[in-house]
Coordinates of C-alpha atoms and ligand atoms in Angstrom, one line a residue:
M753 CA -24.8 18.4 5.9
A754 CA -26.6 15.6 5.5
Q755 CA -24.6 12.7 6.5
R756 CA -23.6 10.5 3.4
T757 CA -24.5 6.8 2.7
Y758 CA -23.5 4.8 0.3
T759 CA -24.7 1.2 -0.5
P760 CA -22.5 -1.5 0.8
I761 CA -21.2 -4.5 -1.2
G762 CA -22.1 -6.4 1.1
G763 CA -25.9 -5.7 0.7
I764 CA -25.7 -5.6 -3.3
R765 CA -28.0 -9.3 -4.0
N766 CA -26.1 -11.0 -7.2
V767 CA -23.7 -9.7 -10.8
V768 CA -26.8 -7.8 -12.0
D769 CA -27.5 -5.9 -9.6
F770 CA -24.2 -5.0 -9.1
K771 CA -23.2 -3.7 -12.5
A772 CA -26.6 -1.7 -12.5
H773 CA -24.9 -0.5 -8.8
V774 CA -21.8 0.7 -11.0
E775 CA -24.0 2.1 -14.3
S776 CA -25.3 4.8 -11.9
L777 CA -22.8 6.2 -10.1
G778 CA -21.1 6.1 -13.5
L779 CA -17.9 4.5 -13.3
S780 CA -16.5 1.7 -15.0
I781 CA -14.9 -1.1 -13.9
P782 CA -15.3 -4.3 -15.6
C783 CA -17.2 -7.2 -14.1
D784 CA -17.6 -10.3 -15.2
S785 CA -21.2 -12.4 -14.9
E786 CA -19.8 -15.9 -14.0
L787 CA -15.8 -17.1 -13.3
E788 CA -14.2 -19.3 -16.3
S789 CA -12.8 -22.8 -14.9
G790 CA -9.5 -24.4 -16.6
E791 CA -8.3 -21.4 -18.8
S792 CA -9.2 -18.8 -16.1
P793 CA -7.2 -15.3 -16.8
L794 CA -6.4 -15.1 -13.3
A795 CA -4.6 -18.6 -13.8
Q796 CA -2.3 -17.7 -17.0
P797 CA 1.0 -17.6 -15.8
I798 CA 3.0 -14.2 -16.0
A799 CA 7.0 -14.4 -17.9
F800 CA 9.4 -12.4 -15.9
D801 CA 13.4 -12.6 -15.8
G802 CA 13.1 -15.8 -17.8
K803 CA 10.7 -17.6 -15.9
Q804 CA 7.4 -17.4 -14.6
I805 CA 5.0 -15.6 -11.9
G806 CA 2.5 -18.7 -11.4
N807 CA -1.0 -16.8 -12.0
R808 CA -2.4 -13.1 -11.2
F809 CA -2.4 -12.7 -7.6
C810 CA 0.2 -10.6 -5.2
I811 CA -0.3 -10.5 -1.8
H812 CA 0.6 -6.8 -1.7
P813 CA 3.3 -6.2 1.9
M814 CA 0.9 -5.6 4.9
E815 CA 2.7 -4.9 8.9
G816 CA 1.5 -5.8 11.4
W817 CA 3.2 -3.4 13.9
D818 CA 4.2 -7.6 16.1
G819 CA 7.8 -7.4 15.9
T820 CA 9.8 -6.5 18.4
V821 CA 11.9 -3.1 19.7
D822 CA 14.8 -4.8 17.6
G823 CA 13.4 -5.9 15.2
R824 CA 12.5 -9.2 14.7
P825 CA 9.5 -10.7 13.8
T826 CA 6.8 -12.9 16.3
D827 CA 4.2 -15.7 16.3
A828 CA 2.1 -13.3 15.3
T829 CA 4.2 -12.7 12.6
F830 CA 5.1 -15.6 11.1
R831 CA 1.7 -16.3 11.4
R832 CA 0.9 -13.3 9.0
W833 CA 3.8 -14.7 6.9
Q834 CA 2.2 -18.4 6.6
H835 CA -1.2 -17.0 5.7
F836 CA 0.7 -15.2 3.0
G837 CA 2.5 -18.6 1.4
A838 CA -0.9 -20.5 1.6
S839 CA -2.8 -18.0 -0.2
G840 CA -1.9 -19.4 -3.4
A841 CA -1.1 -15.6 -4.5
K842 CA 2.6 -16.9 -6.5
L843 CA 4.3 -13.1 -6.8
I844 CA 4.5 -11.9 -3.5
W845 CA 5.0 -8.2 -3.6
G846 CA 7.5 -7.9 -0.4
G847 CA 5.8 -9.3 3.1
E848 CA 5.3 -6.0 4.7
A849 CA 8.1 -2.6 5.5
V850 CA 11.4 -3.8 6.3
A851 CA 12.7 -0.5 8.0
V852 CA 16.9 -0.2 6.2
S853 CA 17.5 1.9 9.6
H854 CA 16.2 2.5 13.0
E855 CA 15.8 5.6 12.9
G856 CA 13.2 4.7 9.5
R857 CA 10.9 2.7 10.6
A858 CA 7.6 3.5 11.0
N859 CA 6.8 2.2 14.5
P860 CA 8.8 0.9 17.7
N861 CA 7.9 -2.4 16.6
Q862 CA 8.5 -2.7 12.6
L863 CA 10.4 -4.9 11.0
L864 CA 14.3 -3.8 11.0
I865 CA 17.1 -5.9 8.6
N866 CA 20.2 -5.6 9.8
E867 CA 23.4 -8.9 10.6
H868 CA 21.3 -8.9 13.6
T869 CA 17.5 -9.5 12.2
K870 CA 19.3 -11.3 9.2
S871 CA 18.8 -14.8 9.7
E872 CA 14.6 -14.9 11.4
L873 CA 13.9 -12.2 8.4
G874 CA 15.1 -15.8 6.5
L875 CA 13.1 -17.9 8.5
L876 CA 10.5 -15.6 7.3
R877 CA 10.7 -16.0 3.9
Q878 CA 11.0 -19.7 4.5
T879 CA 8.1 -20.5 6.6
L880 CA 6.0 -18.2 3.9
V881 CA 7.7 -20.5 1.2
A882 CA 7.1 -23.9 2.8
A883 CA 3.4 -22.6 3.5
H884 CA 3.4 -22.1 0.0
H885 CA 4.4 -25.8 -1.1
E886 CA 2.1 -26.8 1.7
A887 CA -0.9 -25.9 0.5
C888 CA -0.3 -26.0 -3.3
G889 CA 2.0 -29.2 -4.1
S890 CA 5.2 -27.1 -5.4
V891 CA 6.5 -23.8 -5.9
D892 CA 6.6 -23.6 -8.9
G893 CA 6.2 -20.2 -10.2
L894 CA 6.2 -18.2 -6.5
L895 CA 8.1 -14.9 -6.5
V896 CA 9.3 -13.5 -2.9
G897 CA 10.4 -9.8 -2.1
L898 CA 11.6 -7.9 0.7
Q899 CA 9.4 -4.5 0.8
L900 CA 12.8 -2.3 1.6
T901 CA 11.4 1.0 3.3
H902 CA 12.2 4.1 5.1
S903 CA 9.3 6.0 6.9
G904 CA 10.5 9.7 6.2
R905 CA 7.9 12.4 7.6
F906 CA 6.2 9.7 10.0
S907 CA 8.9 8.3 11.6
R908 CA 8.2 6.7 14.7
P909 CA 11.4 4.6 15.4
N910 CA 11.0 5.2 19.5
E911 CA 7.4 6.1 20.9
K912 CA 4.3 4.9 19.6
T913 CA 2.7 8.5 20.3
K914 CA 5.8 9.7 19.2
P915 CA 6.8 11.4 15.8
A916 CA 10.1 11.3 14.7
P917 CA 10.0 12.9 11.5
R918 CA 12.8 12.5 8.7
I919 CA 12.0 15.1 6.1
L920 CA 12.9 16.0 3.2
Y921 CA 11.0 19.5 2.8
H922 CA 8.8 21.6 4.4
H923 CA 5.4 20.7 4.0
P924 CA 1.7 23.2 3.9
F925 CA -0.4 21.2 6.0
L926 CA 1.0 18.0 7.0
D927 CA 3.8 19.3 9.3
R928 CA 1.6 19.6 11.9
R929 CA 0.3 16.4 11.3
V930 CA 3.4 15.3 13.1
S931 CA 3.7 18.5 15.6
I932 CA 7.0 20.2 13.6
D933 CA 7.4 23.7 13.1
E934 CA 8.8 25.8 10.0
N935 CA 12.6 26.0 12.1
Y936 CA 12.8 21.6 11.6
P937 CA 15.5 20.9 10.2
V938 CA 15.3 18.7 6.5
L939 CA 17.6 16.1 6.3
T940 CA 21.0 17.0 4.8
D941 CA 22.6 16.0 1.0
G942 CA 25.1 14.0 3.0
E943 CA 22.2 11.7 5.6
I944 CA 20.4 11.4 2.2
R945 CA 23.5 9.6 0.7
S946 CA 23.6 7.4 3.6
I947 CA 20.1 6.7 3.9
I948 CA 20.9 5.6 0.3
A949 CA 23.7 3.3 1.5
D950 CA 21.4 1.4 4.0
F951 CA 19.7 0.3 1.2
Q952 CA 21.9 -1.6 -0.6
G953 CA 22.7 -3.1 2.6
A954 CA 19.7 -4.1 2.9
A955 CA 19.5 -5.5 -0.8
R956 CA 21.9 -7.0 -0.3
L957 CA 20.9 -8.8 3.2
A958 CA 17.7 -9.8 1.4
Y959 CA 19.8 -11.1 -1.7
E960 CA 22.1 -13.6 0.3
L961 CA 18.9 -14.8 2.3
G962 CA 16.8 -15.8 -1.1
F963 CA 14.6 -13.9 -1.9
H964 CA 13.4 -12.9 -5.4
F965 CA 13.7 -9.1 -5.2
V966 CA 13.7 -5.7 -3.0
D967 CA 10.9 -3.1 -3.8
V968 CA 12.6 -0.2 -2.7
K969 CA 9.7 2.0 -1.8
H970 CA 7.5 4.8 -3.2
C971 CA 4.8 5.1 -2.3
H972 CA 2.0 6.2 0.6
G973 CA 3.6 9.4 2.3
Y974 CA 6.8 7.4 3.4
L975 CA 10.7 8.6 2.6
G976 CA 10.2 7.6 -1.3
H977 CA 7.5 9.4 -2.4
E978 CA 8.6 12.2 -0.1
F979 CA 11.5 12.1 -2.8
L980 CA 9.7 12.7 -5.4
S981 CA 7.0 15.9 -4.7
A982 CA 10.5 17.4 -2.9
H983 CA 9.9 20.6 -5.0
T984 CA 10.9 22.8 -3.1
R985 CA 13.8 21.1 -2.1
A986 CA 17.3 23.0 -2.9
G987 CA 19.9 20.9 -3.6
D988 CA 20.9 17.4 -5.5
Y989 CA 17.6 15.7 -4.5
G990 CA 15.3 18.8 -4.6
G991 CA 13.8 20.5 -7.1
S992 CA 13.6 18.8 -11.3
F993 CA 12.2 15.7 -12.3
E994 CA 15.9 14.4 -12.3
N995 CA 16.9 15.5 -8.8
R996 CA 14.0 14.2 -7.9
T997 CA 14.1 10.7 -8.5
R998 CA 18.2 11.1 -7.8
F999 CA 16.9 9.2 -4.6
L1000 CA 15.9 6.0 -6.7
R1001 CA 18.4 6.2 -9.1
E1002 CA 21.7 6.1 -6.9
V1003 CA 19.8 3.7 -4.5
T1004 CA 19.1 1.2 -8.3
A1005 CA 22.9 1.5 -9.3
G1006 CA 23.8 0.8 -5.5
I1007 CA 21.8 -2.5 -5.4
R1008 CA 23.4 -3.5 -8.8
S1009 CA 26.2 -3.1 -8.0
V1010 CA 26.7 -5.6 -4.8
A1011 CA 23.5 -8.0 -5.7
P1012 CA 24.0 -8.2 -9.2
G1013 CA 21.3 -11.5 -9.3
L1014 CA 18.8 -9.9 -7.6
Q1015 CA 15.6 -8.4 -9.1
I1016 CA 14.6 -4.8 -8.1
G1017 CA 11.1 -3.3 -8.0
V1018 CA 8.8 -0.6 -7.4
R1019 CA 5.6 0.0 -5.8
V1020 CA 4.9 3.7 -6.0
S1021 CA 1.8 5.9 -5.6
A1022 CA 1.3 6.8 -9.3
F1023 CA -1.2 9.5 -8.4
D1024 CA -2.1 11.8 -4.9
G1025 CA -4.2 14.6 -3.8
V1026 CA -4.2 16.9 -1.3
P1027 CA -5.1 16.5 2.4
F1028 CA -7.8 15.9 4.4
F1029 CA -9.3 16.1 7.2
R1030 CA -12.9 15.0 9.3
G1031 CA -14.7 18.3 8.8
P1032 CA -16.4 19.9 12.1
N1033 CA -19.1 17.3 13.3
I1034 CA -22.1 19.9 11.5
E1035 CA -20.1 18.1 8.6
Q1036 CA -21.0 15.1 10.2
G1037 CA -17.4 14.1 10.6
V1038 CA -16.8 13.6 7.2
G1039 CA -13.5 14.2 5.2
I1040 CA -12.1 17.1 3.1
P1041 CA -9.5 18.8 1.8
E1042 CA -7.4 21.5 3.7
P1043 CA -7.4 24.4 2.5
Y1044 CA -4.9 24.3 -0.7
Q1045 CA -6.5 27.6 -3.0
K1046 CA -4.7 29.8 -0.3
V1047 CA -1.7 27.7 -1.6
L1048 CA -2.3 27.5 -5.1
P1049 CA -0.6 26.9 -7.2
Y1050 CA 0.1 23.3 -5.1
R1051 CA 3.8 22.2 -5.2
W1052 CA 3.7 19.4 -2.9
G1053 CA 2.3 16.3 -4.7
F1054 CA 3.7 13.4 -6.9
G1055 CA 0.5 13.0 -9.6
V1056 CA -1.4 16.1 -8.7
D1057 CA -2.5 18.5 -10.9
R1058 CA -0.9 21.9 -9.2
E1059 CA -3.8 24.5 -10.3
H1060 CA -6.8 22.2 -9.0
P1061 CA -4.8 19.5 -6.7
E1062 CA -7.6 17.3 -6.3
E1063 CA -7.4 15.5 -8.8
Y1064 CA -4.9 14.1 -10.8
D1065 CA -2.2 14.5 -13.3
L1066 CA -0.4 11.0 -14.5
D1067 CA 2.0 13.5 -17.5
E1068 CA 5.5 12.9 -14.3
P1069 CA 4.1 9.3 -13.3
V1070 CA 4.5 8.5 -17.0
R1071 CA 8.3 10.1 -16.8
F1072 CA 8.6 8.0 -13.3
L1073 CA 7.7 4.6 -15.9
S1074 CA 9.7 5.0 -18.5
L1075 CA 12.5 5.8 -15.8
L1076 CA 12.2 2.7 -14.5
R1077 CA 12.1 0.9 -17.8
E1078 CA 15.1 3.3 -18.2
L1079 CA 16.9 1.2 -15.2
G1080 CA 15.0 -2.2 -16.3
I1081 CA 13.0 -2.1 -13.2
K1082 CA 9.7 -4.0 -14.8
L1083 CA 7.8 -5.1 -11.4
V1084 CA 5.7 -1.8 -10.6
N1085 CA 3.2 -2.2 -8.4
I1086 CA 0.6 1.3 -8.5
S1087 CA -0.7 2.5 -5.6
G1088 CA -2.5 5.9 -4.4
G1089 CA -2.5 9.1 -2.1
S1090 CA -1.2 8.0 1.5
P1091 CA -3.3 6.5 4.8
Y1092 CA -2.0 9.2 7.3
Y1093 CA -3.5 12.0 4.7
N1094 CA -5.8 10.8 2.0
P1095 CA -7.1 7.2 2.9
H1096 CA -10.3 7.1 1.5
I1097 CA -8.3 7.4 -2.3
Q1098 CA -4.9 4.8 -0.6
R1099 CA -7.7 2.4 0.9
P1100 CA -10.9 2.7 0.1
A1101 CA -13.4 1.9 2.7
I1102 CA -17.5 2.0 4.3
Y1103 CA -16.4 2.7 7.5
P1104 CA -13.6 5.1 8.7
P1105 CA -10.5 4.0 11.5
S1106 CA -11.6 5.7 15.1
D1107 CA -8.9 9.0 13.8
G1108 CA -10.5 8.5 10.4
Y1109 CA -13.1 10.6 8.0
Q1110 CA -16.1 9.5 6.9
P1111 CA -15.1 9.0 3.0
P1112 CA -16.0 12.0 1.2
E1113 CA -17.3 9.8 -1.6
D1114 CA -18.6 6.2 -2.0
P1115 CA -15.5 3.9 -1.6
L1116 CA -16.5 2.4 -5.1
V1117 CA -15.1 5.9 -6.9
G1118 CA -12.1 4.9 -4.9
V1119 CA -12.2 1.7 -7.0
A1120 CA -12.5 2.5 -10.2
R1121 CA -9.7 5.9 -9.8
Q1122 CA -7.4 3.1 -8.4
M1123 CA -8.1 0.7 -11.3
E1124 CA -8.3 3.5 -14.5
V1125 CA -5.1 5.0 -13.4
T1126 CA -3.1 1.6 -13.7
R1127 CA -5.3 1.2 -17.2
F1128 CA -4.0 3.8 -18.4
L1129 CA -0.3 3.6 -17.7
K1130 CA -0.2 -0.3 -18.4
Q1131 CA -2.0 0.8 -21.7
S1132 CA 1.8 2.8 -22.6
F1133 CA 3.7 0.7 -20.5
P1134 CA 2.9 -2.8 -22.2
D1135 CA 5.8 -4.5 -21.1
L1136 CA 6.6 -3.5 -17.5
I1137 CA 4.4 -5.8 -15.5
L1138 CA 1.8 -3.8 -13.4
V1139 CA 0.3 -5.4 -10.4
G1140 CA -3.2 -3.4 -9.6
T1141 CA -4.4 -2.1 -5.7
G1142 CA -7.6 -1.5 -4.0
Y1143 CA -9.6 -4.5 -4.9
T1144 CA -10.4 -5.7 -1.9
Y1145 CA -13.9 -2.9 -1.6
L1146 CA -15.4 -5.6 -4.6
Q1147 CA -15.8 -8.2 -1.9
E1148 CA -18.2 -10.7 -3.0
Y1149 CA -17.6 -9.4 -6.7
L1150 CA -13.7 -9.2 -6.6
P1151 CA -13.3 -11.9 -8.1
L1152 CA -15.3 -11.0 -10.9
V1153 CA -14.0 -8.3 -11.4
A1154 CA -9.8 -9.3 -11.3
Q1155 CA -11.2 -11.8 -13.9
A1156 CA -12.2 -9.3 -16.5
A1157 CA -9.8 -6.4 -15.4
V1158 CA -6.7 -9.2 -16.7
R1159 CA -7.8 -10.4 -19.5
A1160 CA -9.2 -6.9 -20.7
G1161 CA -5.4 -6.1 -20.3
W1162 CA -5.5 -3.5 -17.5
V1163 CA -3.3 -4.6 -14.9
D1164 CA -1.4 -8.1 -14.9
S1165 CA -1.5 -8.9 -11.3
I1166 CA -3.9 -8.4 -8.7
G1167 CA -3.3 -7.2 -5.6
L1168 CA -4.5 -8.0 -2.4
G1169 CA -4.3 -6.3 0.9
R1170 CA -6.9 -6.2 3.6
M1171 CA -9.0 -9.2 1.8
V1172 CA -5.8 -11.5 2.4
L1173 CA -5.6 -11.1 6.3
S1174 CA -9.4 -11.4 6.7
Y1175 CA -9.7 -14.5 4.2
P1176 CA -5.9 -15.5 2.9
Q1177 CA -7.2 -19.3 1.0
L1178 CA -9.1 -16.2 -1.7
P1179 CA -6.2 -16.7 -3.8
L1180 CA -7.0 -20.7 -4.4
D1181 CA -11.1 -21.1 -4.0
V1182 CA -10.9 -18.5 -6.7
I1183 CA -8.8 -20.3 -8.8
N1184 CA -9.8 -23.8 -7.5
G1185 CA -13.6 -22.6 -8.9
R1186 CA -14.5 -22.8 -5.0
V1187 CA -17.6 -21.7 -3.8
M1188 CA -15.8 -18.0 -2.1
Q1189 CA -16.4 -18.2 2.3
H1190 CA -18.8 -15.6 3.1
K1191 CA -18.5 -15.2 6.6
R1192 CA -14.5 -14.5 5.7
I1193 CA -15.3 -11.2 3.4
C1194 CA -13.6 -8.1 4.5
R1195 CA -16.1 -5.9 5.4
T1196 CA -13.6 -2.7 5.2
F1197 CA -14.4 -2.9 9.2
S1198 CA -11.4 -0.7 9.0
D1199 CA -9.9 -2.8 12.5
C1200 CA -6.8 -3.5 11.4
T1201 CA -5.7 0.5 10.0
T1202 CA -7.3 1.7 13.8
A1203 CA -5.8 -0.6 15.9
P1204 CA -2.0 0.3 15.4
R1205 CA -3.5 4.3 15.3
N1206 CA -4.1 3.0 19.0
G1207 CA -0.7 1.3 19.8
L1208 CA -1.8 -2.5 19.5
A1209 CA -1.3 -4.4 16.7
S1210 CA -2.6 -5.0 13.7
G1211 CA -4.4 -8.3 12.3
C1212 CA -8.5 -8.3 11.7
Y1213 CA -10.1 -7.9 14.7
P1214 CA -13.6 -8.9 13.6
L1215 CA -13.1 -11.2 11.4
D1216 CA -10.3 -14.1 12.4
E1217 CA -10.9 -15.6 15.9
H1218 CA -6.9 -15.0 16.5
Y1219 CA -7.1 -11.8 17.4
K1220 CA -10.7 -11.2 18.1
Q1221 CA -10.6 -13.8 20.7
S1222 CA -7.3 -11.9 22.0
A1223 CA -6.5 -10.1 24.7
A1224 CA -6.0 -6.8 22.2
G1225 CA -8.9 -7.3 20.9
A1226 CA -11.0 -6.7 24.0
Q1227 CA -9.0 -3.4 24.2
L1228 CA -10.0 -2.4 20.5
K1229 CA -13.6 -2.8 21.7
E1230 CA -13.5 -0.8 24.7
I1231 CA -11.7 1.8 22.4
K1232 CA -13.9 1.8 20.1
A1233 CA -16.5 2.0 22.2
R1234 CA -15.8 5.0 24.3
R1235 CA -14.9 6.4 20.8
R1236 CA -18.7 6.2 20.6
V1237 CA -19.7 7.8 23.6
S1238 CA -17.5 10.8 23.8
Ligands
LIG1894 C1 -2.3 -3.3 7.9 C2 -2.5 -2.9 6.6 C3 -1.0 -2.7 6.7 C4 -0.5 -2.6 5.6 N1 1.3 -2.2 5.3 C5 1.5 -1.7 4.5 C6 2.9 -1.7 3.9 O1 3.4 -2.0 4.6 N2 3.5 -0.9 3.5 C7 3.0 -1.0 1.6 O2 3.1 -1.0 0.7 N3 1.4 -1.0 1.6 C8 1.0 -1.8 3.2 N4 -0.8 -1.4 3.8 C9 -1.2 -0.9 2.3 C10 -1.6 -2.2 0.9 O3 -1.1 -3.1 1.2 C11 -2.8 -2.6 -0.2 O4 -2.6 -1.0 -0.7 C12 -4.9 -1.1 0.6 O5 -4.5 -2.3 1.7 C13 -4.7 -1.4 -0.1 O6 -5.3 -2.4 -0.9 P1 -6.5 -4.0 -0.4 O7 -8.3 -2.9 -1.1 O8 -6.8 -4.5 -1.0 O9 -6.7 -3.6 1.2 C14 -0.5 -1.8 4.2 C15 -2.8 -2.2 4.6 C16 -2.9 -2.3 5.6 C17 -4.5 -2.4 5.8
LIG1895 S1 -10.7 -5.4 10.5 FE1 -10.1 -7.0 9.2 S2 -12.6 -6.6 8.2 FE2 -11.6 -4.9 8.9 S3 -11.6 -3.6 6.9 FE3 -9.4 -5.8 7.9 S4 -9.3 -6.7 7.1 FE4 -11.3 -6.0 6.8

């Protein structure tokens, strides 16, 4: 198979060429020709809970693998949250994934919420709010949430290299990726009830700390997401749609009982596909799907077509959003797939992380897929507030696409992930009509994923001097050079 090459966005000269490129790929991505000043759709507020969310930018949760072993933030964590606040985005979706228990941490440096870490998590929130005040002159319209997580199958609480999975069912392809076989125990219903109590306790602490909402994380292959695909699990939490969403309903009821004034949001992988892996060198390391043909109908996904599991199916995600509405949950952040098993779906990039695969499709296809799913769900649920994901790969054209998508009602709020690691001032620059800082634009080099996969803290190593100049930066360079040689 020949090496696939895709036109890098940074090489496209202007918006006319960008639109032509999108068209040549047969994609539907709305894009304005210029940014509006004054009444820009991106500067419009969103009504929520008797208040207003001040503009249409949202900072996605992004962890840095840089907490202490007992789950407290470090200087690097404070710096990141300060950047999130100073970005000018009025919706902060959780800061980063914060584990509700030690066993549920995705790495030994993930933040943890409990009585011992509480005061420092409060300082983290205050730092973000103060930075926002300094950058914007007020905190009017700022809504700050905390993302609560249990990492489930992808838990690694003790050693960076040692998975300690907490699974709901056995998976034909993902079990071996976390080094387990068919004898490995699944979580019991009793253990699940104890995790639900952990979420409830964590939400109470978040409420006491002044967070406006908590995100009960249901995305990216972690525990909440795994419930939604637990078709093959017996007992109260698997099988029927009702059982697979029992976790969400019980967590929600628990939170409402201990923190009645706290809002709840859900970040969900609303669509998915089969796991991919790096193909043999003969295929230039391009990602290929696991041999799902042997296990059809495919019963291990949520938002996945059972007969054609490389494609998504939104029937159940629509039911899920109906359930959110019934539960009074209005804030929904739409994501897809997982960084562990199909990152080209979850965070479109032209350069893969060191343990990843070359993109099996033009990354713009991934962006268009995320936008299309969100558009469909927004049309079906106009009363919910939907945040969209996957915009970073648009690079120079992100603001023009964002403006067009918000105006056309495809999405309410534009979520920013990697872009805000390299270029935190982007929302303020766009809203204030300033020229974009081209040298800060994320080019999807994936070092912020490669670093943690190699035991280092995450950050934007290529573009943020703080990481570029650090000891970890030198280590990362060596690791990448070694991989190129071998
Ligand atoms: C370094 C890094 C850390 C991340 N951590 C989280 C996290 O803690 N919680 C979460 O829901 N998503 C996390 N994500 C996913 C992002 O929130 C986002 O969905 C993804 O990067 C795609 O958006 P983008 O194209 O704007 O980067 C992380 C992504 C990166 C690159
Ligand atoms: S390391 Fe920096 S440039 Fe690379 S993907 Fe992450 S944020 Fe973007």
